[in-house]
Tab-separated table of C-alpha atoms in Angstrom:
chain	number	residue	atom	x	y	z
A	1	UNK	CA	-18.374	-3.719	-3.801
A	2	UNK	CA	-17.504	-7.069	-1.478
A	3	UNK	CA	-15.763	-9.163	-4.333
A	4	UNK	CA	-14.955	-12.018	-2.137
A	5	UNK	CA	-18.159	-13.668	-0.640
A	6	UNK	CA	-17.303	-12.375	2.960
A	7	UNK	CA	-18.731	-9.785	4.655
A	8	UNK	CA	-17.959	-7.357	7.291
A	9	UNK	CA	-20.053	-8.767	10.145
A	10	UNK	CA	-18.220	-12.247	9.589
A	11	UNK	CA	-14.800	-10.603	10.475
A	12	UNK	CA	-16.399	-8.984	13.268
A	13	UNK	CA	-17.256	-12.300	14.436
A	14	UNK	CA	-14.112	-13.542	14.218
A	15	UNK	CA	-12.624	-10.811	16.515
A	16	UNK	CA	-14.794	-11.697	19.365
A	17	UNK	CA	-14.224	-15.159	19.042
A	18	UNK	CA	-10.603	-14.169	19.521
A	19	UNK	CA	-8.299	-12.895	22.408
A	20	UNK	CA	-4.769	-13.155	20.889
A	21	UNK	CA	-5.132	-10.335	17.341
A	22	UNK	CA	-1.658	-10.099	15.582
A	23	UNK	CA	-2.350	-7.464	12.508
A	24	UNK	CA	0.494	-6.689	9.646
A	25	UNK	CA	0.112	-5.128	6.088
A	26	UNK	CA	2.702	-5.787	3.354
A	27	UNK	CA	6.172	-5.364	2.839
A	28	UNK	CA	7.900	-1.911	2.829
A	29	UNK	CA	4.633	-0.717	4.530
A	30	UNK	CA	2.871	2.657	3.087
A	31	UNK	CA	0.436	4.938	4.766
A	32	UNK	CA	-2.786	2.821	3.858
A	33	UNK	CA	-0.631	-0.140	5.372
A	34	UNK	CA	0.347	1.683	8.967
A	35	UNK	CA	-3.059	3.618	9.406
A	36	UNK	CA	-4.987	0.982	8.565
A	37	UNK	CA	-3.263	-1.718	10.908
A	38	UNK	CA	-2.917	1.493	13.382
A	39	UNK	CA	-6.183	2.003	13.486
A	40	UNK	CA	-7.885	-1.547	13.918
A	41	UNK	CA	-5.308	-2.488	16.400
A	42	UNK	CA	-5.700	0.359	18.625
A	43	UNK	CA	-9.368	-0.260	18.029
A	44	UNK	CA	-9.502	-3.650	19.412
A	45	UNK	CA	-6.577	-2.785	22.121
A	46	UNK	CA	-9.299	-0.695	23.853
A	47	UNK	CA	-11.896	-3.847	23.907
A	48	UNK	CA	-9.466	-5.439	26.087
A	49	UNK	CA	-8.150	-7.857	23.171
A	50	UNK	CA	-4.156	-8.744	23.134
A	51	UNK	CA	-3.155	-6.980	20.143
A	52	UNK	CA	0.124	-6.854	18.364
A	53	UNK	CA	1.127	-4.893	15.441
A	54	UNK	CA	3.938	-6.804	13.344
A	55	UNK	CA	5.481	-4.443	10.310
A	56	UNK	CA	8.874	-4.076	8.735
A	57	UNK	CA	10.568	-1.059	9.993
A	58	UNK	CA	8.831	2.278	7.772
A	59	UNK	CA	10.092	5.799	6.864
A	60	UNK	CA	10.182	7.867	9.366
A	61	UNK	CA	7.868	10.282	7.171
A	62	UNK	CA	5.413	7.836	8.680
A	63	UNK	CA	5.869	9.105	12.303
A	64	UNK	CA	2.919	11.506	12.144
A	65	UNK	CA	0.557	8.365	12.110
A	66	UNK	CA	-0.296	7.283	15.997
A	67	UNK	CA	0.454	3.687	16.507
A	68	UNK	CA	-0.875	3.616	20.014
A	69	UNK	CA	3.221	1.624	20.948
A	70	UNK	CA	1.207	-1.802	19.672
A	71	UNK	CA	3.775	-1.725	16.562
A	72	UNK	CA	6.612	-4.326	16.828
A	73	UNK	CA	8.790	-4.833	14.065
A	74	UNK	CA	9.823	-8.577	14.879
A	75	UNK	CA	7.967	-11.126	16.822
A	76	UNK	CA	9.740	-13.623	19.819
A	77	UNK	CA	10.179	-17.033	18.756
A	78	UNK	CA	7.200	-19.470	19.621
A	79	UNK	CA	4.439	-16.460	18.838
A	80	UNK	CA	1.469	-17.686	17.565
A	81	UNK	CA	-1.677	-15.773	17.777
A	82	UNK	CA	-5.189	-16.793	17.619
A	83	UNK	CA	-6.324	-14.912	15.038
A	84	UNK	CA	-4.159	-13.102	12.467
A	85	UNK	CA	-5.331	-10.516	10.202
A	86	UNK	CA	-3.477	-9.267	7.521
A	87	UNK	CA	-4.732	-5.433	6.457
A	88	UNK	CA	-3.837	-3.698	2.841
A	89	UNK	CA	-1.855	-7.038	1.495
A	90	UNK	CA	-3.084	-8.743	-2.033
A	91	UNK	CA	-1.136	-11.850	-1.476
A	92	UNK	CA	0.423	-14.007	1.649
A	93	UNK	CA	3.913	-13.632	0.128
A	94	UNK	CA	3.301	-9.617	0.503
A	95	UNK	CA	3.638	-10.643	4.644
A	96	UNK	CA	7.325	-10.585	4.068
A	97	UNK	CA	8.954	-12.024	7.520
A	98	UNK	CA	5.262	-12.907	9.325
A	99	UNK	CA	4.382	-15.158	7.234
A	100	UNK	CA	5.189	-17.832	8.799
A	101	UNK	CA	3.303	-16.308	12.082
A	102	UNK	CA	0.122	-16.105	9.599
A	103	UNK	CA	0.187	-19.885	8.468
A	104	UNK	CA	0.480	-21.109	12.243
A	105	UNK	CA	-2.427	-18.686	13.332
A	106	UNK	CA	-5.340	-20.862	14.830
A	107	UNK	CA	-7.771	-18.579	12.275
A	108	UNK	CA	-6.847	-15.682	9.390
A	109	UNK	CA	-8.380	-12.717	7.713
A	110	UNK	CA	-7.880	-11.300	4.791
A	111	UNK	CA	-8.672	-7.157	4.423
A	112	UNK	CA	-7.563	-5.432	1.007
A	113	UNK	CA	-8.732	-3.220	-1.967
A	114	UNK	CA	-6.481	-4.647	-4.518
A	115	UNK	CA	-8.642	-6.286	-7.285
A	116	UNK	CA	-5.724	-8.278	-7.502
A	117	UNK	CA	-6.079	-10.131	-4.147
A	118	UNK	CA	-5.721	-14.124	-4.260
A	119	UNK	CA	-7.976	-14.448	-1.006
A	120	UNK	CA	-5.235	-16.084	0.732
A	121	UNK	CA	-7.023	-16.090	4.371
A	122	UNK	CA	-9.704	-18.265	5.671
A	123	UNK	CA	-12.482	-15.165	5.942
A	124	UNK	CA	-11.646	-12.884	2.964
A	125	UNK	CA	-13.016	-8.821	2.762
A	126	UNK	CA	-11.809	-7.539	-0.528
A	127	UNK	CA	-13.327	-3.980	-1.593
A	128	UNK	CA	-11.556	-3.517	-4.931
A	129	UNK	CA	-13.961	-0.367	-5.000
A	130	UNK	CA	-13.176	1.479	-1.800
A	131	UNK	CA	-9.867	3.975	-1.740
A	132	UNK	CA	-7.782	2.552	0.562
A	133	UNK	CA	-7.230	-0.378	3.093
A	134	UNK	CA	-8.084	2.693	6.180
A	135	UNK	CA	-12.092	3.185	4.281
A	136	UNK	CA	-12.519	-0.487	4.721
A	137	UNK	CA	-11.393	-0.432	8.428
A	138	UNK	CA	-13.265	2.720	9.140
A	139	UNK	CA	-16.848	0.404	7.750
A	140	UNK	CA	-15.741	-2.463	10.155
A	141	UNK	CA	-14.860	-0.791	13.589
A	142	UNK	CA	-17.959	2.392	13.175
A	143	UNK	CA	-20.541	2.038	14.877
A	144	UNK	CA	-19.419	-1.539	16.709
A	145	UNK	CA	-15.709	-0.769	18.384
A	146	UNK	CA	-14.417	2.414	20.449
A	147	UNK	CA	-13.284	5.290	18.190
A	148	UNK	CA	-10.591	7.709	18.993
A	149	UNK	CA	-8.902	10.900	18.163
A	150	UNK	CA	-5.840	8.555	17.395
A	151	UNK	CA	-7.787	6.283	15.313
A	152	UNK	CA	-9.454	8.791	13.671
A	153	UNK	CA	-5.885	10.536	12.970
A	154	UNK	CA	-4.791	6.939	11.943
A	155	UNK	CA	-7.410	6.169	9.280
A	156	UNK	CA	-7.695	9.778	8.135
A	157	UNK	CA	-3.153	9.375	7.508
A	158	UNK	CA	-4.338	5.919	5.396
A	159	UNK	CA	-6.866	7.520	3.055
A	160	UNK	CA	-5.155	10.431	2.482
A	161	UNK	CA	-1.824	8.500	1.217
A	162	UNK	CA	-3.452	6.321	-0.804
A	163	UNK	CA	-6.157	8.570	-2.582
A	164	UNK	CA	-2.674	11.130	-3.188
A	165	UNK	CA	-4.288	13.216	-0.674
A	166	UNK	CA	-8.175	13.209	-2.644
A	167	UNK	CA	-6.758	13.409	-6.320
A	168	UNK	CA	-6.886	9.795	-7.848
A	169	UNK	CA	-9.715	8.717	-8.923
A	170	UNK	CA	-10.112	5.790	-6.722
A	171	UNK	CA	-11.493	8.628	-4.487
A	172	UNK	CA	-15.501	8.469	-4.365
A	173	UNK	CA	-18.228	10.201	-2.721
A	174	UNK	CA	-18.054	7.637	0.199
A	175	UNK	CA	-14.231	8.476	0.859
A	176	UNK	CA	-15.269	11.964	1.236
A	177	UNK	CA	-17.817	11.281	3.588
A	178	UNK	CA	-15.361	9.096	5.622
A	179	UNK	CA	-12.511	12.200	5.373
A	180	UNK	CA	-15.839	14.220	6.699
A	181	UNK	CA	-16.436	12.264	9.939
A	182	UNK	CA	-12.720	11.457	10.868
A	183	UNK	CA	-12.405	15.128	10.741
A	184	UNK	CA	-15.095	15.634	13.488
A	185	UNK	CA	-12.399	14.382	15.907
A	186	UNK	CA	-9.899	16.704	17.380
A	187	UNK	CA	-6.127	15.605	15.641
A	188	UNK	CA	-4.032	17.941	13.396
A	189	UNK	CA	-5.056	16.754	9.720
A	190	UNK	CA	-2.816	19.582	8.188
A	191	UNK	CA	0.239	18.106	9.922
A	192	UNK	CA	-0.829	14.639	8.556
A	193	UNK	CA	-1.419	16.082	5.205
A	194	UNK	CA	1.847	18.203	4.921
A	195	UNK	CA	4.590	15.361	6.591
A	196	UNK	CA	3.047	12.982	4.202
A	197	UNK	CA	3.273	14.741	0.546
A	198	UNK	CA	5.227	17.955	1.094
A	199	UNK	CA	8.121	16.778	3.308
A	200	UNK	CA	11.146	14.673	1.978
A	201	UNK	CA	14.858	14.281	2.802
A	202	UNK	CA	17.939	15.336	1.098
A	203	UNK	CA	17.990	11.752	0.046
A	204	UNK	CA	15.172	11.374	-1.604
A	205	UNK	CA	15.670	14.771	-3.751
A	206	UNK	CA	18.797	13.758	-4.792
A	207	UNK	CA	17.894	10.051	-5.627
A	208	UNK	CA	14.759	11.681	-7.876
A	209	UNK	CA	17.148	13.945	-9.090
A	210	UNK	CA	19.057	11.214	-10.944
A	211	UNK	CA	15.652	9.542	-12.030
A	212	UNK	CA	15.083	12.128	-13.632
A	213	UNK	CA	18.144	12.652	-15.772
A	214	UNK	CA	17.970	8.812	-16.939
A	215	UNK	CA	13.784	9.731	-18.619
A	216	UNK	CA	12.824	8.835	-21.549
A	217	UNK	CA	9.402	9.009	-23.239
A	218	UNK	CA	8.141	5.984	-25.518
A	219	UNK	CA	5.012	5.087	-27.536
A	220	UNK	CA	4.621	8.898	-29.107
A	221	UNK	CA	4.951	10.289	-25.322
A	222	UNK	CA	2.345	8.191	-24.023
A	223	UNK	CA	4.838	6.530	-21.768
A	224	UNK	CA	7.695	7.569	-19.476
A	225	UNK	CA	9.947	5.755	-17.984
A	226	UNK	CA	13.257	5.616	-15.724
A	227	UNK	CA	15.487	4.059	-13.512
A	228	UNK	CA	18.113	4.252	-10.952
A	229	UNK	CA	20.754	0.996	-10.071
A	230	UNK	CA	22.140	-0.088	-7.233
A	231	UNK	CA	25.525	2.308	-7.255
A	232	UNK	CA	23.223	5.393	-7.720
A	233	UNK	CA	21.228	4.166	-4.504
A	234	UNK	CA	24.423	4.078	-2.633
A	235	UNK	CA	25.586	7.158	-3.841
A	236	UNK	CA	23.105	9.239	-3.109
A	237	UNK	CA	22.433	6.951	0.563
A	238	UNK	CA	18.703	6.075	-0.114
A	239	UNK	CA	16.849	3.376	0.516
A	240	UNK	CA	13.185	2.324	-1.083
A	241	UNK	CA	11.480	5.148	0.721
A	242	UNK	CA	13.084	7.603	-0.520
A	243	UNK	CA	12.044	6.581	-4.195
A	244	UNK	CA	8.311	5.613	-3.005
A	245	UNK	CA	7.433	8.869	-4.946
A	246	UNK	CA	8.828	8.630	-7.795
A	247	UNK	CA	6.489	7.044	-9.874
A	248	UNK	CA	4.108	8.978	-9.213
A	249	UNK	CA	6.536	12.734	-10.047
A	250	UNK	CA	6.868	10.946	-13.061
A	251	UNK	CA	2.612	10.502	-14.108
A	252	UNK	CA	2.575	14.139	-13.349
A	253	UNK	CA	4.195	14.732	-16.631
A	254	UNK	CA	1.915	16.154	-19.237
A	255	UNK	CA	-0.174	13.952	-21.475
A	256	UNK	CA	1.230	10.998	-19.842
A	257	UNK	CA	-0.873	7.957	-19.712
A	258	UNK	CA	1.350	5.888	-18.042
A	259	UNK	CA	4.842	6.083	-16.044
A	260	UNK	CA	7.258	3.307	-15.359
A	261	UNK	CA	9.692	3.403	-12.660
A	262	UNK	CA	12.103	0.876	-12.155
A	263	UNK	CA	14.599	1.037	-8.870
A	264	UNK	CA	17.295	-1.903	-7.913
A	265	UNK	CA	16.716	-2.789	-4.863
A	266	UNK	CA	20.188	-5.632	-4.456
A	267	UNK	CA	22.590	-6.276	-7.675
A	268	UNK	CA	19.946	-8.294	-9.927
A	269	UNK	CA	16.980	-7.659	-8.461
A	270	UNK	CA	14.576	-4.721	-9.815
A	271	UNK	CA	11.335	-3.268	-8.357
A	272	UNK	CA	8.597	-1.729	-11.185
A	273	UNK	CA	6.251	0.454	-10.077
A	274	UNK	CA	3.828	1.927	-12.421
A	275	UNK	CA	1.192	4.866	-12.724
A	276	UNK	CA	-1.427	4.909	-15.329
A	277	UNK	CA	-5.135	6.927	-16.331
A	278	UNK	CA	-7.466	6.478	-19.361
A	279	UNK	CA	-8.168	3.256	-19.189
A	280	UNK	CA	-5.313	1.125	-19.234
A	281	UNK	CA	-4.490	-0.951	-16.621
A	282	UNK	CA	-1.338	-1.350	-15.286
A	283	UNK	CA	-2.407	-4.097	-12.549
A	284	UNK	CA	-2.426	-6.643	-15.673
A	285	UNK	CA	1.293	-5.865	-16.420
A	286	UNK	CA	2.160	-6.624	-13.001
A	287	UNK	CA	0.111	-9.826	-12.571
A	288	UNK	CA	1.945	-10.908	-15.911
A	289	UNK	CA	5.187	-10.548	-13.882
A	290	UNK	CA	3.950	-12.143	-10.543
A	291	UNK	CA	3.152	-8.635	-9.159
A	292	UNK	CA	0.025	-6.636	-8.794
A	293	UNK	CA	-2.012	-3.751	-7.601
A	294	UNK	CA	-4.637	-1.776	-8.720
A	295	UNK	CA	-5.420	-0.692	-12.766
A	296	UNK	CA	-3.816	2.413	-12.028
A	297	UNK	CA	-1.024	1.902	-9.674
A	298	UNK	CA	0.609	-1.584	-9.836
A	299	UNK	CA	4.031	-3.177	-9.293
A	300	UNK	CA	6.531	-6.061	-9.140
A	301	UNK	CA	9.875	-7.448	-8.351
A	302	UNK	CA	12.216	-9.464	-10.972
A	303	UNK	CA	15.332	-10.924	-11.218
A	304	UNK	CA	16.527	-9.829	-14.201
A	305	UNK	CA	19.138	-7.168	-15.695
A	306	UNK	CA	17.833	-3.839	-16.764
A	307	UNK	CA	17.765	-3.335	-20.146
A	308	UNK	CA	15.246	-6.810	-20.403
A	309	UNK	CA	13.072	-5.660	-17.172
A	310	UNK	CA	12.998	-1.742	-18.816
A	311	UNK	CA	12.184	-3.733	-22.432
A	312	UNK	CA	10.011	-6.335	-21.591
A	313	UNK	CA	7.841	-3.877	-19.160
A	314	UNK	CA	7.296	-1.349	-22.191
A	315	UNK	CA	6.475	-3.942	-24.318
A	316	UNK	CA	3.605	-5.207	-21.842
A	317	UNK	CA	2.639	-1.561	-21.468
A	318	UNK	CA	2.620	-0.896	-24.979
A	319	UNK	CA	-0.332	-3.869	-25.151
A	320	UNK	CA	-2.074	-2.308	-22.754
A	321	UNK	CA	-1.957	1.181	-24.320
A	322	UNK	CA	-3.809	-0.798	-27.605
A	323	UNK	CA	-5.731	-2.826	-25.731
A	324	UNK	CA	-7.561	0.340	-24.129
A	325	UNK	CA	-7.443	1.962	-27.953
A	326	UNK	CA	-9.380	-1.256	-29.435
């Protein structure tokens, strides 16, 4: 489902209008965000097109996903490309640093699953349907651009992060069939599979460690929620990858509905991430809050203190929780 008015074929004539191609996905880029932008840009490297990859510097539990060396993680003064496309991001602010790259870009593009998407670009492909960012890409470079092992290793890394490796529900019979023809190229999908959910540092154990002696369960158990500050982040030396998972340990919990996480990233300044199932979305929660995602895995940042981010997130939940029951 297209929800934006764009189609594929218009993006693909965009590309060959264009020479200079910078690509980027959001902020404190995941594995949708690097395969994805992986996989297009090596894509349109082998058509001959100048390509750069711009992202913020990942986890280096990302390694396992080929890059093709396009990645750069600043850009030289004076770069402006002919086209930009931004992969995997719901809103221009989500371009962090590049942003300013993206408004100077001669034309844009805008390629995303987040319902949440403000179709920022000047040609917009938002699938609020499809599983990940890497699905989308997979539709717009078959069957018209060169395919690889390393692309297909690329876009397999993206769909497999974002569907939790083929558990949420976002997952569909057409995600399957895209797993099923990546897999017909020759790259090690059980290394992929295994760095990505069943590999972590010391850090991040002992940061969820702490998150999970500060959990508390609200609205009859329906809820749970938790937190680290800032000091507990320095003590235990982790950064925001090392509580990417979090969230997620915390759905797992049973007969949750939904799980709040809250991490502070400086002194003052929180990130929420939240999990949900049965119906209530968590995407509306973060849109109230200037954030959003998808209805059930959403987030946002606030300046706030604790106690009234923790409260006033709950309390939004809580709505949610009835508004599903009504």
């Amino acid at each position: 489902m297209n929800n934006s008015g764009n189609d594929l074929e218009d993006i693909r004539k965009v590309i060959y209008e264009s020479q200079s191609i910078a690509i980027s996905g959001h902020t404190s880029p995941d594995g949708d965000a690097i395969g994805a932008c992986a996989a297009l840009g090596m894509s349109l490297s082998l058509m001959g097109k100048d390509v750069r990859i711009l992202l913020e510097t990942y986890s280096d539990s990302f390694d396992v996903i080929p890059v093709g060396g396009l990645v750069s993680h600043s850009a030289e003064d004076g770069y402006v490309p002919q086209l930009y496309i931004a992969v995997d991001c719901g809103d221009v602010e989500r371009l962090g640093e590049f942003r300013s790259i993206f408004d100077k870009a001669e034309n844009t593009v805008n390629i995303d699953h987040h319902k949440s998407n403000t179709f920022f670009a000047k040609t917009n492909f938002v699938d609020s349907i499809s599983s990940s960012s890497s699905e989308i890409i997979f539709r717009l470079i078959d069957g018209h651009y060169q395919f690889n092992d390393d692309i297909a290793a690329a876009l397999y890394a993206g769909i497999v992060f974002d569907t939790g490796g083929f558990r949420h529900t976002s997952t569909g019979a057409g995600t399957l069939k895209t797993a099923s023809r990546l897999l017909e190229y020759d790259f090690n999908f059980n290394n992929i599979y295994n760095s990505l959910f069943y590999s972590r540092s010391f850090r991040a154990a002992k940061i969820m460690g702490v998150a999970l002696s500060k959990l508390s369960e609200h609205f009859d158990g329906k809820v749970v929620a938790s937190f680290v500050n800032y000091d507990d982040m320095l003590q235990c030396g982790a950064n925001s990858d090392d509580v990417s998972e979090i969230s997620g340990y915390l759905k797992s919990i049973k007969n949750t509905d939904v799980s709040v996480f809250i991490y502070e990233k400086k002194k003052g300044i929180f990130k929420v991430s939240m999990r949900s199932e049965n119906g209530i979305d968590v995407a509306k929660v973060a849109v109230m809050f200037g954030g959003g995602g998808h209805e059930k895995a959403a987030g946002f940042t606030i300046e706030r203190n604790i106690e009234s981010v923790m409260n006033e997130t709950l309390e939004k939940v809580g709505e949610q929780i009835r508004e599903s029951m009504s």
